Structure formats: C-alpha cells, structure tokens
Amino acid sequence: MTEVLIKITNMSKAFPTGEGDFLALKDVNLSFIKGEFTGIVGPSGSGKTTMLNIIGSLDTQSSGEVEVLGKEIKSLSAKESAELRSRHLGFIFQTYNLLPVYTVYENVEFPLLLLKISPDKRHKMVMQALEWLGLTDKQKSRPAQLSGGQCQRVAIARAMVKEPSLVLADEPTANLDTENSLHILDMMKKLNQELGTSFIFSTHDQKVINYLRRVIRLVDGMVAGDDTQAG
Ligand SMILES: Nc1ncnc2c1ncn2[C@@H]1O[C@H](COP(=O)(O)OP(=O)(O)O)[C@@H](O)[C@H]1O
Ligand SMILES: [Mg+2]
C-alpha cells in the first residue's frame, strides 16, 4: 500500500514586502509517498527553499492545505510542530550546520537528546548512523578537521540517526565537488533503498538531477513539471 507522507492542495505562499505581497509559491498541488527519492528543481529564486521549509513545517503556507504525516501543519501549535520535526523529519543543509565545538559523535547524537531514549539505545543508534555513512573512525574528530564531503556525511548521519520517515535536503551538494557530490548521493540512495527513508532534495545541479527518480520543476513558484525517470 502506498503511504502518503505529504499532501499539498491549492497551496500558495506570500511574503510581505515594501511593495505589497510577493507570491513565492502559487497554487501548488503535489503528493509525496513513502520511499520517494525526489528533487525539487529550478533556478535560484524559483521557490525551492520556501517549499522545503513548508514541507518541513519550519514555515506555514498563506493559503491552501499542507498535510505532513496526516497533520495539517497550520493547525499545529509550536510545540506540536517541533515534535513533528524532532520525531519524524531529518534536515540536511547546504552549509552542513554542524556544531563546531562538538565531535562527530556528539553532532550525530544531538537530535536524540531531544527524544526520550535511554543512553544505551542512543549509543547504538549513533554508532549505527556513523557506520551507515562510513564515519566510525572519525567519531572523535571535530568538523574543522574534516573535508566538506565528510562534513556533509556527518550532517546526513545526524539527519538519519533517529530513522526519520522523511529527510529534507536543501541543495545538499551545492558546496561539494563532483566526486564528493556523487559519493553523497550514492550514500543517500543506498539509505533510501535499504531503509525506505524518503528523501526530498532541492537542487539545480545536473549531477543530482540524473540520480533522482522523480523530478519536480519549479518556475517562478509554479510547478511546471513532475516527471518520473529511471534515476
Ligand atoms: N522571507 C522572505 N521575504 C520576502 N521574500 C522572500 C522571503 N523568502 C524568500 N523570498 C523570495 O521568494 C522567492 C523564492 O525564494 P526561495 O524559496 O529562497 O527560492 P530558491 O530556494 O529556489 O532559490 C525569491 O524571490 C525570494 O526572494
Ligand atoms: Mg534555496
């Protein structure tokens, strides 16, 4: 049975500006099911980050409906929305957003500290996530001692450690060279296939686009294409 993770209906997002509202997303209708490996693709300013922020309940729509894991995000209190994120969603950012004074181990452990998990179980989960990303021997390093590709692997381990239903990644390869980008994509695709975790990326990088199974094209805040490919 296909499990719908996200359902977006007639959704628009307006940002107030000096000259009135600016419509960053216009009448979007999209669904995402469990196990997807999908890219939101479009030029800079087309609304990719805005879309991911809304899907991730970091922001809310101006009109229309957005259901994330069966809950309308606009109806959630701040506490409920934080709980949805901390339990079920993983985030990966272009600039990694690692905590510089913490070790790799501590960075990956961080999201688990918000959940009620015993220290034993927490340790097992961190070690598992480090193993998935090939970081076991880097666990005592700090971000400054790592390459960009390694930092992004730590960020993926941190997003994966609680085994979320959905990982959202905003231009995850934008700061990486081709070799590291492809390595990162291989790892995410393997996690997608082996664990069934859904991934939704934003990108304008052709290397990333070739890896995707579903490509959603945004132009000026409108969905201009939604295609499934071999990936
Ligand atoms: N907080 C904001 N206030 C006003 N305009 C915004 C805000 N956030 C984004 N925008 C505008 O919305 C459009 C889409 O932005 P964004 O989602 O960041 O695009 P992308 O990630 O595709 O580059 C851009 O024109 C941007 O300037
Ligand atoms: Mg963006």
PDB file of C-alpha atoms and ligand atoms in Angstrom:
ATOM      1  CA  MET A   1       0.000   0.000   0.000  1.00  0.00           C
ATOM      2  CA  THR A   2       1.314   3.437  -0.801  1.00  0.00           C
ATOM      3  CA  GLU A   3       1.603   5.620   2.237  1.00  0.00           C
ATOM      4  CA  VAL A   4       1.106   9.335   1.579  1.00  0.00           C
ATOM      5  CA  LEU A   5       3.610  11.389   3.599  1.00  0.00           C
ATOM      6  CA  ILE A   6       2.805  14.843   2.243  1.00  0.00           C
ATOM      7  CA  LYS A   7      -0.305  16.180   0.573  1.00  0.00           C
ATOM      8  CA  ILE A   8      -0.293  19.742  -0.734  1.00  0.00           C
ATOM      9  CA  THR A   9      -3.544  21.169  -2.106  1.00  0.00           C
ATOM     10  CA  ASN A  10      -4.000  24.574  -3.778  1.00  0.00           C
ATOM     11  CA  MET A  11      -1.154  25.945  -1.695  1.00  0.00           C
ATOM     12  CA  SER A  12       0.294  29.440  -2.060  1.00  0.00           C
ATOM     13  CA  LYS A  13       2.880  31.310  -0.058  1.00  0.00           C
ATOM     14  CA  ALA A  14       3.094  35.096   0.048  1.00  0.00           C
ATOM     15  CA  PHE A  15       5.873  37.109   1.680  1.00  0.00           C
ATOM     16  CA  PRO A  16       5.057  40.679   2.649  1.00  0.00           C
ATOM     17  CA  THR A  17       7.425  43.205   1.076  1.00  0.00           C
ATOM     18  CA  GLY A  18       7.627  47.018   0.893  1.00  0.00           C
ATOM     19  CA  GLU A  19       5.629  46.922  -2.364  1.00  0.00           C
ATOM     20  CA  GLY A  20       2.908  44.516  -1.188  1.00  0.00           C
ATOM     21  CA  ASP A  21       2.883  40.734  -1.048  1.00  0.00           C
ATOM     22  CA  PHE A  22       5.329  38.698  -3.110  1.00  0.00           C
ATOM     23  CA  LEU A  23       3.926  35.298  -4.171  1.00  0.00           C
ATOM     24  CA  ALA A  24       6.816  32.834  -3.786  1.00  0.00           C
ATOM     25  CA  LEU A  25       4.632  29.734  -4.392  1.00  0.00           C
ATOM     26  CA  LYS A  26       1.478  29.729  -6.497  1.00  0.00           C
ATOM     27  CA  ASP A  27      -1.320  27.170  -6.397  1.00  0.00           C
ATOM     28  CA  VAL A  28       0.855  24.118  -5.756  1.00  0.00           C
ATOM     29  CA  ASN A  29      -0.755  20.641  -5.839  1.00  0.00           C
ATOM     30  CA  LEU A  30       1.601  17.753  -5.005  1.00  0.00           C
ATOM     31  CA  SER A  31       1.695  14.477  -3.095  1.00  0.00           C
ATOM     32  CA  PHE A  32       4.720  12.586  -1.842  1.00  0.00           C
ATOM     33  CA  ILE A  33       4.566   8.915  -0.883  1.00  0.00           C
ATOM     34  CA  LYS A  34       6.806   6.834   1.367  1.00  0.00           C
ATOM     35  CA  GLY A  35      10.109   5.765  -0.159  1.00  0.00           C
ATOM     36  CA  GLU A  36      10.482   8.593  -2.673  1.00  0.00           C
ATOM     37  CA  PHE A  37      13.798   9.947  -3.926  1.00  0.00           C
ATOM     38  CA  THR A  38      12.668  13.242  -5.338  1.00  0.00           C
ATOM     39  CA  GLY A  39      14.170  16.523  -6.400  1.00  0.00           C
ATOM     40  CA  ILE A  40      12.647  19.958  -6.454  1.00  0.00           C
ATOM     41  CA  VAL A  41      14.492  21.589  -9.293  1.00  0.00           C
ATOM     42  CA  GLY A  42      14.508  25.161 -10.520  1.00  0.00           C
ATOM     43  CA  PRO A  43      16.632  28.264 -10.872  1.00  0.00           C
ATOM     44  CA  SER A  44      17.579  30.446  -7.939  1.00  0.00           C
ATOM     45  CA  GLY A  45      14.502  32.289  -6.636  1.00  0.00           C
ATOM     46  CA  SER A  46      12.000  29.764  -8.015  1.00  0.00           C
ATOM     47  CA  GLY A  47      10.736  28.815  -4.526  1.00  0.00           C
ATOM     48  CA  LYS A  48      12.649  25.610  -3.693  1.00  0.00           C
ATOM     49  CA  THR A  49      13.719  26.604  -0.178  1.00  0.00           C
ATOM     50  CA  THR A  50      10.275  28.035   0.579  1.00  0.00           C
ATOM     51  CA  MET A  51       8.695  24.725  -0.484  1.00  0.00           C
ATOM     52  CA  LEU A  52      11.081  22.623   1.643  1.00  0.00           C
ATOM     53  CA  ASN A  53      10.556  24.895   4.650  1.00  0.00           C
ATOM     54  CA  ILE A  54       6.793  24.420   4.380  1.00  0.00           C
ATOM     55  CA  ILE A  55       7.043  20.644   3.876  1.00  0.00           C
ATOM     56  CA  GLY A  56       9.354  20.550   6.908  1.00  0.00           C
ATOM     57  CA  SER A  57       6.874  22.629   8.951  1.00  0.00           C
ATOM     58  CA  LEU A  58       9.546  25.285   9.504  1.00  0.00           C
ATOM     59  CA  ASP A  59       7.175  27.743   7.822  1.00  0.00           C
ATOM     60  CA  THR A  60       3.448  27.726   7.001  1.00  0.00           C
ATOM     61  CA  GLN A  61       1.529  28.379   3.797  1.00  0.00           C
ATOM     62  CA  SER A  62      -0.551  31.524   3.219  1.00  0.00           C
ATOM     63  CA  SER A  63      -3.452  29.610   1.665  1.00  0.00           C
ATOM     64  CA  GLY A  64      -4.402  26.064   0.746  1.00  0.00           C
ATOM     65  CA  GLU A  65      -3.703  22.849   2.675  1.00  0.00           C
ATOM     66  CA  VAL A  66      -0.449  21.131   3.589  1.00  0.00           C
ATOM     67  CA  GLU A  67      -0.664  17.787   5.369  1.00  0.00           C
ATOM     68  CA  VAL A  68       2.554  16.303   6.714  1.00  0.00           C
ATOM     69  CA  LEU A  69       2.189  12.730   8.014  1.00  0.00           C
ATOM     70  CA  GLY A  70      -1.562  13.222   8.149  1.00  0.00           C
ATOM     71  CA  LYS A  71      -1.466  16.515  10.064  1.00  0.00           C
ATOM     72  CA  GLU A  72      -2.358  19.929   8.670  1.00  0.00           C
ATOM     73  CA  ILE A  73       0.735  21.967   9.573  1.00  0.00           C
ATOM     74  CA  LYS A  74      -1.243  25.180  10.041  1.00  0.00           C
ATOM     75  CA  SER A  75      -3.313  23.587  12.797  1.00  0.00           C
ATOM     76  CA  LEU A  76      -0.255  22.558  14.857  1.00  0.00           C
ATOM     77  CA  SER A  77       0.889  24.511  17.892  1.00  0.00           C
ATOM     78  CA  ALA A  78       4.568  25.490  18.013  1.00  0.00           C
ATOM     79  CA  LYS A  79       5.150  22.575  20.369  1.00  0.00           C
ATOM     80  CA  GLU A  80       3.371  20.061  18.118  1.00  0.00           C
ATOM     81  CA  SER A  81       5.230  21.285  15.080  1.00  0.00           C
ATOM     82  CA  ALA A  82       8.575  20.997  16.916  1.00  0.00           C
ATOM     83  CA  GLU A  83       7.622  17.485  17.945  1.00  0.00           C
ATOM     84  CA  LEU A  84       6.737  16.510  14.372  1.00  0.00           C
ATOM     85  CA  ARG A  85      10.165  17.721  13.250  1.00  0.00           C
ATOM     86  CA  SER A  86      12.151  16.179  16.063  1.00  0.00           C
ATOM     87  CA  ARG A  87      10.472  12.760  15.789  1.00  0.00           C
ATOM     88  CA  HIS A  88       9.835  12.256  12.111  1.00  0.00           C
ATOM     89  CA  LEU A  89      11.852  14.625   9.943  1.00  0.00           C
ATOM     90  CA  GLY A  90      15.556  14.904   9.186  1.00  0.00           C
ATOM     91  CA  PHE A  91      17.138  18.044   7.727  1.00  0.00           C
ATOM     92  CA  ILE A  92      20.298  18.460   5.661  1.00  0.00           C
ATOM     93  CA  PHE A  93      21.506  21.935   4.697  1.00  0.00           C
ATOM     94  CA  GLN A  94      23.843  23.286   2.054  1.00  0.00           C
ATOM     95  CA  THR A  95      26.275  24.577   4.683  1.00  0.00           C
ATOM     96  CA  TYR A  96      26.127  21.443   6.910  1.00  0.00           C
ATOM     97  CA  ASN A  97      25.225  23.429  10.099  1.00  0.00           C
ATOM     98  CA  LEU A  98      27.407  21.260  12.353  1.00  0.00           C
ATOM     99  CA  LEU A  99      28.222  22.395  15.874  1.00  0.00           C
ATOM    100  CA  PRO A 100      31.956  23.242  15.675  1.00  0.00           C
ATOM    101  CA  VAL A 101      32.911  22.555  19.302  1.00  0.00           C
ATOM    102  CA  TYR A 102      31.272  19.129  19.280  1.00  0.00           C
ATOM    103  CA  THR A 103      32.832  15.922  17.978  1.00  0.00           C
ATOM    104  CA  VAL A 104      31.354  13.999  15.075  1.00  0.00           C
ATOM    105  CA  TYR A 105      29.806  11.581  17.584  1.00  0.00           C
ATOM    106  CA  GLU A 106      28.224  14.423  19.585  1.00  0.00           C
ATOM    107  CA  ASN A 107      26.900  16.145  16.463  1.00  0.00           C
ATOM    108  CA  VAL A 108      25.173  12.938  15.369  1.00  0.00           C
ATOM    109  CA  GLU A 109      23.872  12.275  18.892  1.00  0.00           C
ATOM    110  CA  PHE A 110      22.386  15.762  19.201  1.00  0.00           C
ATOM    111  CA  PRO A 111      18.870  15.148  17.733  1.00  0.00           C
ATOM    112  CA  LEU A 112      18.439  12.128  20.017  1.00  0.00           C
ATOM    113  CA  LEU A 113      18.896  14.289  23.119  1.00  0.00           C
ATOM    114  CA  LEU A 114      15.528  15.881  22.323  1.00  0.00           C
ATOM    115  CA  LEU A 115      13.837  12.470  22.410  1.00  0.00           C
ATOM    116  CA  LYS A 116      13.299  10.218  25.402  1.00  0.00           C
ATOM    117  CA  ILE A 117      15.790   7.486  24.541  1.00  0.00           C
ATOM    118  CA  SER A 118      17.937   5.566  27.022  1.00  0.00           C
ATOM    119  CA  PRO A 119      21.723   6.216  26.893  1.00  0.00           C
ATOM    120  CA  ASP A 120      22.369   2.603  25.789  1.00  0.00           C
ATOM    121  CA  LYS A 121      19.909   2.767  22.921  1.00  0.00           C
ATOM    122  CA  ARG A 122      21.200   6.235  21.994  1.00  0.00           C
ATOM    123  CA  HIS A 123      24.747   4.942  21.762  1.00  0.00           C
ATOM    124  CA  LYS A 124      23.656   2.075  19.494  1.00  0.00           C
ATOM    125  CA  MET A 125      21.736   4.456  17.234  1.00  0.00           C
ATOM    126  CA  VAL A 126      24.680   6.860  16.916  1.00  0.00           C
ATOM    127  CA  MET A 127      27.116   4.030  16.140  1.00  0.00           C
ATOM    128  CA  GLN A 128      24.702   2.641  13.526  1.00  0.00           C
ATOM    129  CA  ALA A 129      24.335   6.032  11.806  1.00  0.00           C
ATOM    130  CA  LEU A 130      28.131   6.532  11.820  1.00  0.00           C
ATOM    131  CA  GLU A 131      28.525   3.099  10.242  1.00  0.00           C
ATOM    132  CA  TRP A 132      25.933   3.833   7.538  1.00  0.00           C
ATOM    133  CA  LEU A 133      27.906   6.906   6.492  1.00  0.00           C
ATOM    134  CA  GLY A 134      31.380   5.357   6.832  1.00  0.00           C
ATOM    135  CA  LEU A 135      32.325   7.653   9.727  1.00  0.00           C
ATOM    136  CA  THR A 136      33.108   5.208  12.524  1.00  0.00           C
ATOM    137  CA  ASP A 137      36.815   6.107  12.517  1.00  0.00           C
ATOM    138  CA  LYS A 138      36.039   9.863  12.532  1.00  0.00           C
ATOM    139  CA  GLN A 139      33.777   9.851  15.586  1.00  0.00           C
ATOM    140  CA  LYS A 140      36.230  11.776  17.798  1.00  0.00           C
ATOM    141  CA  SER A 141      37.100  14.389  15.141  1.00  0.00           C
ATOM    142  CA  ARG A 142      35.666  17.885  15.120  1.00  0.00           C
ATOM    143  CA  PRO A 143      34.124  19.474  11.999  1.00  0.00           C
ATOM    144  CA  ALA A 144      37.180  21.721  11.380  1.00  0.00           C
ATOM    145  CA  GLN A 145      39.310  18.583  10.929  1.00  0.00           C
ATOM    146  CA  LEU A 146      37.057  17.210   8.192  1.00  0.00           C
ATOM    147  CA  SER A 147      36.658  17.851   4.447  1.00  0.00           C
ATOM    148  CA  GLY A 148      33.407  19.303   3.052  1.00  0.00           C
ATOM    149  CA  GLY A 149      32.320  15.863   1.866  1.00  0.00           C
ATOM    150  CA  GLN A 150      32.969  14.362   5.300  1.00  0.00           C
ATOM    151  CA  CYS A 151      31.073  17.228   6.980  1.00  0.00           C
ATOM    152  CA  GLN A 152      28.082  16.584   4.745  1.00  0.00           C
ATOM    153  CA  ARG A 153      28.259  12.869   5.622  1.00  0.00           C
ATOM    154  CA  VAL A 154      28.101  13.859   9.310  1.00  0.00           C
ATOM    155  CA  ALA A 155      25.075  16.028   8.529  1.00  0.00           C
ATOM    156  CA  ILE A 156      23.406  13.070   6.790  1.00  0.00           C
ATOM    157  CA  ALA A 157      24.203  10.785   9.746  1.00  0.00           C
ATOM    158  CA  ARG A 158      22.653  13.411  12.042  1.00  0.00           C
ATOM    159  CA  ALA A 159      19.531  13.526   9.840  1.00  0.00           C
ATOM    160  CA  MET A 160      19.320   9.707   9.696  1.00  0.00           C
ATOM    161  CA  VAL A 161      20.124   8.797  13.304  1.00  0.00           C
ATOM    162  CA  LYS A 162      16.513   8.692  14.513  1.00  0.00           C
ATOM    163  CA  GLU A 163      15.457   6.830  11.319  1.00  0.00           C
ATOM    164  CA  PRO A 164      13.003   9.515  10.214  1.00  0.00           C
ATOM    165  CA  SER A 165      10.216   8.900   7.700  1.00  0.00           C
ATOM    166  CA  LEU A 166      11.417  11.770   5.573  1.00  0.00           C
ATOM    167  CA  VAL A 167      14.703  13.608   5.051  1.00  0.00           C
ATOM    168  CA  LEU A 168      14.619  17.087   3.529  1.00  0.00           C
ATOM    169  CA  ALA A 169      17.811  18.381   1.946  1.00  0.00           C
ATOM    170  CA  ASP A 170      18.201  21.940   0.657  1.00  0.00           C
ATOM    171  CA  GLU A 171      20.903  21.965  -2.062  1.00  0.00           C
ATOM    172  CA  PRO A 172      22.929  19.287  -0.246  1.00  0.00           C
ATOM    173  CA  THR A 173      25.721  19.165  -2.850  1.00  0.00           C
ATOM    174  CA  ALA A 174      25.988  22.885  -3.620  1.00  0.00           C
ATOM    175  CA  ASN A 175      29.298  23.213  -1.736  1.00  0.00           C
ATOM    176  CA  LEU A 176      30.828  19.937  -2.938  1.00  0.00           C
ATOM    177  CA  ASP A 177      32.933  18.968  -5.951  1.00  0.00           C
ATOM    178  CA  THR A 178      31.662  16.336  -8.397  1.00  0.00           C
ATOM    179  CA  GLU A 179      33.381  13.367  -6.762  1.00  0.00           C
ATOM    180  CA  ASN A 180      32.072  14.206  -3.288  1.00  0.00           C
ATOM    181  CA  SER A 181      28.604  15.058  -4.631  1.00  0.00           C
ATOM    182  CA  LEU A 182      28.298  11.664  -6.294  1.00  0.00           C
ATOM    183  CA  HIS A 183      29.584   9.885  -3.190  1.00  0.00           C
ATOM    184  CA  ILE A 184      26.999  11.661  -1.021  1.00  0.00           C
ATOM    185  CA  LEU A 185      24.228  10.844  -3.487  1.00  0.00           C
ATOM    186  CA  ASP A 186      25.225   7.170  -3.582  1.00  0.00           C
ATOM    187  CA  MET A 187      25.029   7.022   0.200  1.00  0.00           C
ATOM    188  CA  MET A 188      21.616   8.684   0.327  1.00  0.00           C
ATOM    189  CA  LYS A 189      20.261   6.445  -2.403  1.00  0.00           C
ATOM    190  CA  LYS A 190      21.502   3.362  -0.551  1.00  0.00           C
ATOM    191  CA  LEU A 191      19.744   4.524   2.641  1.00  0.00           C
ATOM    192  CA  ASN A 192      16.617   5.217   0.596  1.00  0.00           C
ATOM    193  CA  GLN A 193      16.666   1.691  -0.834  1.00  0.00           C
ATOM    194  CA  GLU A 194      17.712  -0.224   2.278  1.00  0.00           C
ATOM    195  CA  LEU A 195      15.721   1.630   4.942  1.00  0.00           C
ATOM    196  CA  GLY A 196      12.876   3.013   2.810  1.00  0.00           C
ATOM    197  CA  THR A 197      13.559   6.560   4.049  1.00  0.00           C
ATOM    198  CA  SER A 198      12.044   9.171   1.743  1.00  0.00           C
ATOM    199  CA  PHE A 199      14.326  11.938   0.500  1.00  0.00           C
ATOM    200  CA  ILE A 200      13.220  15.249  -0.953  1.00  0.00           C
ATOM    201  CA  PHE A 201      16.053  17.478  -2.211  1.00  0.00           C
ATOM    202  CA  SER A 202      16.243  20.851  -3.767  1.00  0.00           C
ATOM    203  CA  THR A 203      18.897  21.305  -6.404  1.00  0.00           C
ATOM    204  CA  HIS A 204      19.839  22.958  -9.633  1.00  0.00           C
ATOM    205  CA  ASP A 205      22.823  20.653 -10.091  1.00  0.00           C
ATOM    206  CA  GLN A 206      22.526  18.395 -13.186  1.00  0.00           C
ATOM    207  CA  LYS A 207      24.628  15.679 -11.475  1.00  0.00           C
ATOM    208  CA  VAL A 208      21.995  15.428  -8.760  1.00  0.00           C
ATOM    209  CA  ILE A 209      19.098  15.546 -11.197  1.00  0.00           C
ATOM    210  CA  ASN A 210      20.427  12.441 -13.008  1.00  0.00           C
ATOM    211  CA  TYR A 211      20.192  10.476  -9.750  1.00  0.00           C
ATOM    212  CA  LEU A 212      16.593  11.308  -8.981  1.00  0.00           C
ATOM    213  CA  ARG A 213      13.591   9.120  -9.550  1.00  0.00           C
ATOM    214  CA  ARG A 214      11.112  11.956  -9.583  1.00  0.00           C
ATOM    215  CA  VAL A 215      11.856  15.497 -10.693  1.00  0.00           C
ATOM    216  CA  ILE A 216       9.506  18.352  -9.815  1.00  0.00           C
ATOM    217  CA  ARG A 217      10.301  21.524 -11.748  1.00  0.00           C
ATOM    218  CA  LEU A 218       9.518  24.922 -10.272  1.00  0.00           C
ATOM    219  CA  VAL A 219       9.366  28.060 -12.371  1.00  0.00           C
ATOM    220  CA  ASP A 220       8.508  31.346 -10.617  1.00  0.00           C
ATOM    221  CA  GLY A 221       6.829  29.498  -7.770  1.00  0.00           C
ATOM    222  CA  MET A 222       4.675  27.288 -10.000  1.00  0.00           C
ATOM    223  CA  VAL A 223       5.010  23.562 -10.637  1.00  0.00           C
ATOM    224  CA  ALA A 224       5.973  23.393 -14.304  1.00  0.00           C
ATOM    225  CA  GLY A 225       6.771  19.680 -14.467  1.00  0.00           C
ATOM    226  CA  ASP A 226       6.526  16.462 -12.442  1.00  0.00           C
ATOM    227  CA  ASP A 227       8.296  13.540 -14.108  1.00  0.00           C
ATOM    228  CA  THR A 228       9.403  10.097 -13.053  1.00  0.00           C
ATOM    229  CA  GLN A 229      12.640   8.851 -14.589  1.00  0.00           C
ATOM    230  CA  ALA A 230      14.873   5.780 -14.319  1.00  0.00           C
ATOM    231  CA  GLY A 231      17.138   7.515 -11.745  1.00  0.00           C
TER     232      GLY A 231
HETATM  233  N1  LIG B   1      11.300  35.919   3.941  1.00  0.00           N
HETATM  234  C1  LIG B   1      11.131  36.375   2.689  1.00  0.00           C
HETATM  235  N2  LIG B   1      10.642  37.603   2.464  1.00  0.00           N
HETATM  236  C2  LIG B   1      10.451  38.073   1.193  1.00  0.00           C
HETATM  237  N3  LIG B   1      10.725  37.344   0.077  1.00  0.00           N
HETATM  238  C3  LIG B   1      11.226  36.109   0.261  1.00  0.00           C
HETATM  239  C4  LIG B   1      11.466  35.557   1.563  1.00  0.00           C
HETATM  240  N4  LIG B   1      11.969  34.288   1.407  1.00  0.00           N
HETATM  241  C5  LIG B   1      12.047  34.092   0.087  1.00  0.00           C
HETATM  242  N5  LIG B   1      11.608  35.177  -0.606  1.00  0.00           N
HETATM  243  C6  LIG B   1      11.515  35.301  -2.075  1.00  0.00           C
HETATM  244  O1  LIG B   1      10.778  34.199  -2.571  1.00  0.00           O
HETATM  245  C7  LIG B   1      11.350  33.721  -3.782  1.00  0.00           C
HETATM  246  C8  LIG B   1      11.708  32.250  -3.634  1.00  0.00           C
HETATM  247  O2  LIG B   1      12.782  32.119  -2.712  1.00  0.00           O
HETATM  248  P1  LIG B   1      13.435  30.741  -2.357  1.00  0.00           P
HETATM  249  O3  LIG B   1      12.383  29.795  -1.917  1.00  0.00           O
HETATM  250  O4  LIG B   1      14.549  31.003  -1.419  1.00  0.00           O
HETATM  251  O5  LIG B   1      13.997  30.263  -3.784  1.00  0.00           O
HETATM  252  P2  LIG B   1      15.114  29.192  -4.155  1.00  0.00           P
HETATM  253  O6  LIG B   1      15.391  28.369  -2.956  1.00  0.00           O
HETATM  254  O7  LIG B   1      14.535  28.424  -5.310  1.00  0.00           O
HETATM  255  O8  LIG B   1      16.314  29.984  -4.586  1.00  0.00           O
HETATM  256  C9  LIG B   1      12.550  34.616  -4.066  1.00  0.00           C
HETATM  257  O9  LIG B   1      12.169  35.607  -4.971  1.00  0.00           O
HETATM  258  C10 LIG B   1      12.867  35.201  -2.715  1.00  0.00           C
HETATM  259  O10 LIG B   1      13.493  36.459  -2.846  1.00  0.00           O
HETATM  260 MG    MG B   2      17.151  27.989  -1.925  1.00  0.00          MG
END
